[in-house]
mmCIF file of C-alpha atoms in Angstrom:
data_model
loop_
_atom_site.group_PDB
_atom_site.id
_atom_site.type_symbol
_atom_site.label_atom_id
_atom_site.label_comp_id
_atom_site.label_asym_id
_atom_site.label_seq_id
_atom_site.Cartn_x
_atom_site.Cartn_y
_atom_site.Cartn_z
ATOM 1 C CA UNK A 1 -44.679 -65.351 24.080
ATOM 2 C CA UNK A 2 -43.229 -61.949 23.244
ATOM 3 C CA UNK A 3 -42.887 -59.444 26.076
ATOM 4 C CA UNK A 4 -44.059 -56.755 23.659
ATOM 5 C CA UNK A 5 -47.392 -58.547 23.451
ATOM 6 C CA UNK A 6 -47.875 -58.023 27.173
ATOM 7 C CA UNK A 7 -47.270 -54.281 26.851
ATOM 8 C CA UNK A 8 -49.799 -54.085 24.013
ATOM 9 C CA UNK A 9 -52.352 -56.213 25.845
ATOM 10 C CA UNK A 10 -52.087 -54.111 29.018
ATOM 11 C CA UNK A 11 -52.612 -50.900 27.032
ATOM 12 C CA UNK A 12 -55.516 -52.315 25.026
ATOM 13 C CA UNK A 13 -57.370 -53.684 28.046
ATOM 14 C CA UNK A 14 -56.863 -50.516 30.099
ATOM 15 C CA UNK A 15 -58.284 -48.498 27.198
ATOM 16 C CA UNK A 16 -61.256 -50.847 26.705
ATOM 17 C CA UNK A 17 -62.123 -50.744 30.422
ATOM 18 C CA UNK A 18 -61.788 -46.975 30.365
ATOM 19 C CA UNK A 19 -64.166 -46.642 27.408
ATOM 20 C CA UNK A 20 -66.626 -48.918 29.210
ATOM 21 C CA UNK A 21 -66.474 -46.633 32.252
ATOM 22 C CA UNK A 22 -66.960 -43.477 30.193
ATOM 23 C CA UNK A 23 -70.018 -44.964 28.493
ATOM 24 C CA UNK A 24 -71.511 -46.111 31.793
ATOM 25 C CA UNK A 25 -70.920 -42.720 33.437
ATOM 26 C CA UNK A 26 -72.555 -40.902 30.523
ATOM 27 C CA UNK A 27 -75.542 -43.236 30.557
ATOM 28 C CA UNK A 28 -76.127 -43.594 34.300
ATOM 29 C CA UNK A 29 -74.915 -40.383 35.955
ATOM 30 C CA UNK A 30 -78.336 -38.700 35.874
ATOM 31 C CA UNK A 31 -80.134 -41.863 37.034
ATOM 32 C CA UNK A 32 -78.280 -43.029 40.174
ATOM 33 C CA UNK A 33 -76.416 -41.585 43.149
ATOM 34 C CA UNK A 34 -72.637 -41.328 43.224
ATOM 35 C CA UNK A 35 -72.005 -44.453 45.291
ATOM 36 C CA UNK A 36 -74.184 -46.602 43.043
ATOM 37 C CA UNK A 37 -72.480 -45.185 39.952
ATOM 38 C CA UNK A 38 -69.037 -45.959 41.421
ATOM 39 C CA UNK A 39 -70.055 -49.485 42.390
ATOM 40 C CA UNK A 40 -71.528 -50.167 38.943
ATOM 41 C CA UNK A 41 -68.424 -48.845 37.229
ATOM 42 C CA UNK A 42 -66.091 -50.875 39.417
ATOM 43 C CA UNK A 43 -68.062 -54.068 38.755
ATOM 44 C CA UNK A 44 -68.352 -53.525 34.990
ATOM 45 C CA UNK A 45 -64.644 -52.790 34.515
ATOM 46 C CA UNK A 46 -63.659 -55.723 36.730
ATOM 47 C CA UNK A 47 -65.798 -58.135 34.701
ATOM 48 C CA UNK A 48 -64.381 -56.810 31.417
ATOM 49 C CA UNK A 49 -60.759 -57.192 32.563
ATOM 50 C CA UNK A 50 -61.130 -60.611 34.186
ATOM 51 C CA UNK A 51 -62.994 -62.051 31.177
ATOM 52 C CA UNK A 52 -60.475 -60.601 28.714
ATOM 53 C CA UNK A 53 -57.475 -61.919 30.652
ATOM 54 C CA UNK A 54 -59.085 -65.360 30.931
ATOM 55 C CA UNK A 55 -59.414 -65.389 27.135
ATOM 56 C CA UNK A 56 -56.058 -63.803 26.256
ATOM 57 C CA UNK A 57 -53.817 -65.209 29.024
ATOM 58 C CA UNK A 58 -55.575 -68.350 30.360
ATOM 59 C CA UNK A 59 -52.413 -69.627 32.078
ATOM 60 C CA UNK A 60 -51.808 -66.435 34.080
ATOM 61 C CA UNK A 61 -53.236 -65.656 37.525
ATOM 62 C CA UNK A 62 -55.167 -62.434 38.149
ATOM 63 C CA UNK A 63 -55.075 -60.369 41.348
ATOM 64 C CA UNK A 64 -57.768 -57.688 41.299
ATOM 65 C CA UNK A 65 -59.121 -55.284 43.875
ATOM 66 C CA UNK A 66 -62.172 -57.561 43.805
ATOM 67 C CA UNK A 67 -60.378 -60.866 44.362
ATOM 68 C CA UNK A 68 -58.306 -63.459 42.547
ATOM 69 C CA UNK A 69 -59.218 -65.154 39.251
ATOM 70 C CA UNK A 70 -57.715 -67.658 36.842
ATOM 71 C CA UNK A 71 -55.121 -70.265 37.884
ATOM 72 C CA UNK A 72 -53.765 -70.168 41.435
ATOM 73 C CA UNK A 73 -50.896 -67.757 42.000
ATOM 74 C CA UNK A 74 -47.456 -69.358 42.130
ATOM 75 C CA UNK A 75 -44.453 -67.876 43.952
ATOM 76 C CA UNK A 76 -42.775 -65.358 41.620
ATOM 77 C CA UNK A 77 -45.017 -66.542 38.751
ATOM 78 C CA UNK A 78 -46.905 -64.464 36.216
ATOM 79 C CA UNK A 79 -49.816 -62.534 37.706
ATOM 80 C CA UNK A 80 -51.877 -59.682 36.321
ATOM 81 C CA UNK A 81 -52.477 -57.070 39.025
ATOM 82 C CA UNK A 82 -55.447 -54.886 38.092
ATOM 83 C CA UNK A 83 -57.497 -52.089 39.583
ATOM 84 C CA UNK A 84 -60.626 -51.762 37.434
ATOM 85 C CA UNK A 85 -61.441 -48.277 38.751
ATOM 86 C CA UNK A 86 -58.895 -46.375 40.811
ATOM 87 C CA UNK A 87 -60.591 -43.293 42.222
ATOM 88 C CA UNK A 88 -64.184 -44.488 42.524
ATOM 89 C CA UNK A 89 -65.183 -41.300 44.367
ATOM 90 C CA UNK A 90 -63.700 -39.070 41.666
ATOM 91 C CA UNK A 91 -65.328 -41.157 38.898
ATOM 92 C CA UNK A 92 -68.736 -40.453 40.409
ATOM 93 C CA UNK A 93 -68.187 -36.667 40.662
ATOM 94 C CA UNK A 94 -69.184 -34.785 37.452
ATOM 95 C CA UNK A 95 -66.318 -33.148 35.617
ATOM 96 C CA UNK A 96 -63.445 -34.793 37.511
ATOM 97 C CA UNK A 97 -60.658 -36.377 35.485
ATOM 98 C CA UNK A 98 -58.493 -37.818 38.315
ATOM 99 C CA UNK A 99 -59.573 -41.459 38.098
ATOM 100 C CA UNK A 100 -57.891 -44.315 36.264
ATOM 101 C CA UNK A 101 -57.796 -47.953 35.151
ATOM 102 C CA UNK A 102 -54.713 -50.015 36.087
ATOM 103 C CA UNK A 103 -53.474 -53.159 34.294
ATOM 104 C CA UNK A 104 -50.074 -54.608 35.248
ATOM 105 C CA UNK A 105 -48.216 -57.869 34.689
ATOM 106 C CA UNK A 106 -45.814 -58.930 37.464
ATOM 107 C CA UNK A 107 -43.337 -61.795 37.439
ATOM 108 C CA UNK A 108 -40.466 -62.434 39.822
ATOM 109 C CA UNK A 109 -42.077 -59.881 42.175
ATOM 110 C CA UNK A 110 -41.474 -57.068 39.688
ATOM 111 C CA UNK A 111 -43.713 -55.266 37.182
ATOM 112 C CA UNK A 112 -42.817 -56.352 33.629
ATOM 113 C CA UNK A 113 -45.516 -54.564 31.646
ATOM 114 C CA UNK A 114 -48.325 -52.206 32.530
ATOM 115 C CA UNK A 115 -50.713 -49.497 31.427
ATOM 116 C CA UNK A 116 -52.689 -46.738 33.097
ATOM 117 C CA UNK A 117 -55.740 -45.343 31.342
ATOM 118 C CA UNK A 118 -56.969 -41.853 32.196
ATOM 119 C CA UNK A 119 -60.252 -42.114 30.275
ATOM 120 C CA UNK A 120 -61.597 -38.655 31.103
ATOM 121 C CA UNK A 121 -58.385 -37.150 29.663
ATOM 122 C CA UNK A 122 -58.312 -39.461 26.622
ATOM 123 C CA UNK A 123 -54.912 -40.872 27.624
ATOM 124 C CA UNK A 124 -53.368 -44.325 28.015
ATOM 125 C CA UNK A 125 -49.806 -44.460 29.392
ATOM 126 C CA UNK A 126 -48.003 -47.754 28.943
ATOM 127 C CA UNK A 127 -44.638 -49.456 29.274
ATOM 128 C CA UNK A 128 -44.494 -50.396 25.593
ATOM 129 C CA UNK A 129 -44.197 -46.755 24.524
ATOM 130 C CA UNK A 130 -43.410 -44.940 27.787
ATOM 131 C CA UNK A 131 -43.834 -41.162 27.705
ATOM 132 C CA UNK A 132 -40.845 -38.917 28.208
ATOM 133 C CA UNK A 133 -41.506 -36.583 31.146
ATOM 134 C CA UNK A 134 -41.177 -32.926 30.068
ATOM 135 C CA UNK A 135 -38.554 -30.612 31.535
ATOM 136 C CA UNK A 136 -39.482 -29.399 34.999
ATOM 137 C CA UNK A 137 -41.192 -26.053 34.944
ATOM 138 C CA UNK A 138 -39.722 -23.148 36.895
ATOM 139 C CA UNK A 139 -40.813 -22.431 40.446
ATOM 140 C CA UNK A 140 -41.296 -24.451 43.599
ATOM 141 C CA UNK A 141 -41.522 -28.241 43.209
ATOM 142 C CA UNK A 142 -45.109 -29.542 43.266
ATOM 143 C CA UNK A 143 -45.909 -32.624 45.357
ATOM 144 C CA UNK A 144 -49.170 -34.546 44.800
ATOM 145 C CA UNK A 145 -50.915 -35.723 47.976
ATOM 146 C CA UNK A 146 -54.217 -37.370 48.803
ATOM 147 C CA UNK A 147 -57.152 -34.935 48.623
ATOM 148 C CA UNK A 148 -58.889 -36.782 51.486
ATOM 149 C CA UNK A 149 -56.063 -38.207 53.649
ATOM 150 C CA UNK A 150 -52.813 -36.207 53.188
ATOM 151 C CA UNK A 151 -50.083 -37.625 55.473
ATOM 152 C CA UNK A 152 -49.284 -35.243 58.343
ATOM 153 C CA UNK A 153 -45.530 -35.410 57.701
ATOM 154 C CA UNK A 154 -45.862 -34.195 54.090
ATOM 155 C CA UNK A 155 -46.026 -30.579 55.240
ATOM 156 C CA UNK A 156 -42.700 -31.086 57.027
ATOM 157 C CA UNK A 157 -41.133 -32.695 53.939
ATOM 158 C CA UNK A 158 -42.557 -30.102 51.545
ATOM 159 C CA UNK A 159 -41.172 -27.277 53.683
ATOM 160 C CA UNK A 160 -37.727 -28.923 53.752
ATOM 161 C CA UNK A 161 -37.429 -28.801 49.940
ATOM 162 C CA UNK A 162 -39.487 -25.629 49.392
ATOM 163 C CA UNK A 163 -42.346 -27.490 47.691
ATOM 164 C CA UNK A 164 -46.086 -26.852 47.435
ATOM 165 C CA UNK A 165 -48.703 -29.554 47.953
ATOM 166 C CA UNK A 166 -51.262 -30.430 45.247
ATOM 167 C CA UNK A 167 -54.294 -32.428 46.505
ATOM 168 C CA UNK A 168 -55.586 -34.996 43.994
ATOM 169 C CA UNK A 169 -57.639 -38.198 43.933
ATOM 170 C CA UNK A 170 -56.577 -41.655 42.669
ATOM 171 C CA UNK A 171 -53.052 -42.997 43.129
ATOM 172 C CA UNK A 172 -52.895 -43.723 39.408
ATOM 173 C CA UNK A 173 -53.820 -40.148 38.528
ATOM 174 C CA UNK A 174 -51.192 -38.797 40.957
ATOM 175 C CA UNK A 175 -48.395 -40.968 39.553
ATOM 176 C CA UNK A 176 -49.517 -40.175 36.007
ATOM 177 C CA UNK A 177 -49.338 -36.485 36.945
ATOM 178 C CA UNK A 178 -45.642 -36.980 37.782
ATOM 179 C CA UNK A 179 -45.087 -38.818 34.484
ATOM 180 C CA UNK A 180 -46.834 -36.040 32.530
ATOM 181 C CA UNK A 181 -45.001 -33.230 34.351
ATOM 182 C CA UNK A 182 -48.138 -31.792 35.995
ATOM 183 C CA UNK A 183 -46.433 -32.304 39.391
ATOM 184 C CA UNK A 184 -42.888 -33.278 40.352
ATOM 185 C CA UNK A 185 -43.465 -35.938 43.025
ATOM 186 C CA UNK A 186 -46.038 -38.083 44.783
ATOM 187 C CA UNK A 187 -45.585 -39.064 48.425
ATOM 188 C CA UNK A 188 -47.928 -41.575 50.037
ATOM 189 C CA UNK A 189 -48.110 -43.127 53.500
ATOM 190 C CA UNK A 190 -50.885 -44.851 55.396
ATOM 191 C CA UNK A 191 -51.021 -47.869 53.147
ATOM 192 C CA UNK A 192 -52.332 -48.984 49.776
ATOM 193 C CA UNK A 193 -52.811 -52.330 48.097
ATOM 194 C CA UNK A 194 -50.626 -53.582 45.267
ATOM 195 C CA UNK A 195 -53.347 -52.964 42.684
ATOM 196 C CA UNK A 196 -53.358 -49.262 43.668
ATOM 197 C CA UNK A 197 -49.804 -48.756 42.415
ATOM 198 C CA UNK A 198 -48.433 -51.708 40.367
ATOM 199 C CA UNK A 199 -49.478 -50.388 36.939
ATOM 200 C CA UNK A 200 -48.572 -46.712 37.457
ATOM 201 C CA UNK A 201 -45.273 -47.669 39.101
ATOM 202 C CA UNK A 202 -44.424 -49.775 36.034
ATOM 203 C CA UNK A 203 -45.140 -46.815 33.740
ATOM 204 C CA UNK A 204 -43.197 -44.402 35.973
ATOM 205 C CA UNK A 205 -40.154 -46.687 35.973
ATOM 206 C CA UNK A 206 -40.318 -47.077 32.191
ATOM 207 C CA UNK A 207 -40.457 -43.280 31.893
ATOM 208 C CA UNK A 208 -37.243 -42.966 33.919
ATOM 209 C CA UNK A 209 -38.707 -41.668 37.179
ATOM 210 C CA UNK A 210 -37.556 -42.638 40.675
ATOM 211 C CA UNK A 211 -39.844 -45.120 42.476
ATOM 212 C CA UNK A 212 -39.296 -46.584 45.960
ATOM 213 C CA UNK A 213 -40.638 -46.964 49.478
ATOM 214 C CA UNK A 214 -40.265 -43.830 51.621
ATOM 215 C CA UNK A 215 -37.038 -45.223 53.120
ATOM 216 C CA UNK A 216 -35.586 -45.713 49.637
ATOM 217 C CA UNK A 217 -36.016 -49.507 49.544
ATOM 218 C CA UNK A 218 -37.501 -51.160 46.421
ATOM 219 C CA UNK A 219 -41.219 -51.660 45.872
ATOM 220 C CA UNK A 220 -41.952 -55.409 45.694
ATOM 221 C CA UNK A 221 -45.119 -56.825 44.098
ATOM 222 C CA UNK A 222 -47.017 -60.143 44.087
ATOM 223 C CA UNK A 223 -46.388 -60.935 47.743
ATOM 224 C CA UNK A 224 -48.737 -63.135 49.802
ATOM 225 C CA UNK A 225 -49.959 -59.987 51.591
ATOM 226 C CA UNK A 226 -50.734 -57.326 48.946
ATOM 227 C CA UNK A 227 -50.541 -54.435 51.462
ATOM 228 C CA UNK A 228 -47.920 -51.758 50.653
ATOM 229 C CA UNK A 229 -47.343 -49.250 53.467
ATOM 230 C CA UNK A 230 -45.945 -46.298 51.504
ATOM 231 C CA UNK A 231 -44.290 -45.132 48.311
ATOM 232 C CA UNK A 232 -42.428 -42.295 46.644
ATOM 233 C CA UNK A 233 -42.504 -41.398 42.932
ATOM 234 C CA UNK A 234 -40.557 -38.380 41.751
ATOM 235 C CA UNK A 235 -38.368 -36.875 39.084
ATOM 236 C CA UNK A 236 -34.884 -38.373 39.333
ATOM 237 C CA UNK A 237 -33.276 -35.080 40.373
ATOM 238 C CA UNK A 238 -35.618 -34.774 43.367
ATOM 239 C CA UNK A 239 -34.993 -38.277 44.714
ATOM 240 C CA UNK A 240 -31.998 -37.417 46.903
ATOM 241 C CA UNK A 241 -33.438 -34.262 48.511
ATOM 242 C CA UNK A 242 -36.812 -35.932 49.060
ATOM 243 C CA UNK A 243 -35.336 -39.113 50.562
ATOM 244 C CA UNK A 244 -33.113 -36.980 52.828
ATOM 245 C CA UNK A 245 -36.119 -34.936 53.961
ATOM 246 C CA UNK A 246 -38.165 -38.097 54.469
ATOM 247 C CA UNK A 247 -35.364 -39.694 56.543
ATOM 248 C CA UNK A 248 -35.550 -36.717 58.919
ATOM 249 C CA UNK A 249 -39.343 -36.695 59.128
ATOM 250 C CA UNK A 250 -41.976 -38.686 60.976
ATOM 251 C CA UNK A 251 -42.475 -40.694 57.755
ATOM 252 C CA UNK A 252 -39.546 -43.021 58.486
ATOM 253 C CA UNK A 253 -39.072 -42.354 62.227
ATOM 254 C CA UNK A 254 -39.546 -45.511 64.328
ATOM 255 C CA UNK A 255 -42.831 -45.510 66.214
ATOM 256 C CA UNK A 256 -42.381 -44.138 69.745
ATOM 257 C CA UNK A 257 -39.260 -42.119 68.924
ATOM 258 C CA UNK A 258 -39.195 -38.336 68.702
#
């Protein structure tokens, strides 16, 4: 099997799930409330991805936000890590574009191929043809943070490097914003699951961006426990100042210390 096929498959499935979500939102938005619309979208995209992977990669395991499918996962084996709808809340709000579809293939606890669809922006970013981040625009660095749960220490870190915070929804949309040059970094703490970041981290790495835990250690995928406590994605030139600021902040300070 050619690795290139996995890049192409990830991009194609992310796009197909994204088109499914756009069609459903157009058809149902005036008929149901936001929560119902989000739930219906999540379920429809999950079914599309799981059925397609069963047909296209019947020997690979699937780890989705909605459970496991296909053959049982083997240690360090091939597993597709998917989030059918990242940013369910944003998907259900008219006019918002910060929601995404994630499709990633991991093997050996690393992401080998992945794609992130941003359907409302008409974009699919993938590891087969990774985008080249544009030159950083002049002015203060811009750091994407959660619009609903920004970590308290981010203000401390942003001040240390003279950055401004940009609230956004969806981890995939935030990491894609770094890839596309809309912001310069994304800092997250408080925990996510592997499906929240595997695909966008794969694309960010392929695009040449820095990706790590907040203490600078590598991000590891396809573990028995899919919980990931934190992550940092940023332009390469900001990695050192951000990791230094993070090392001096509450983000990496042992609990109980001051």
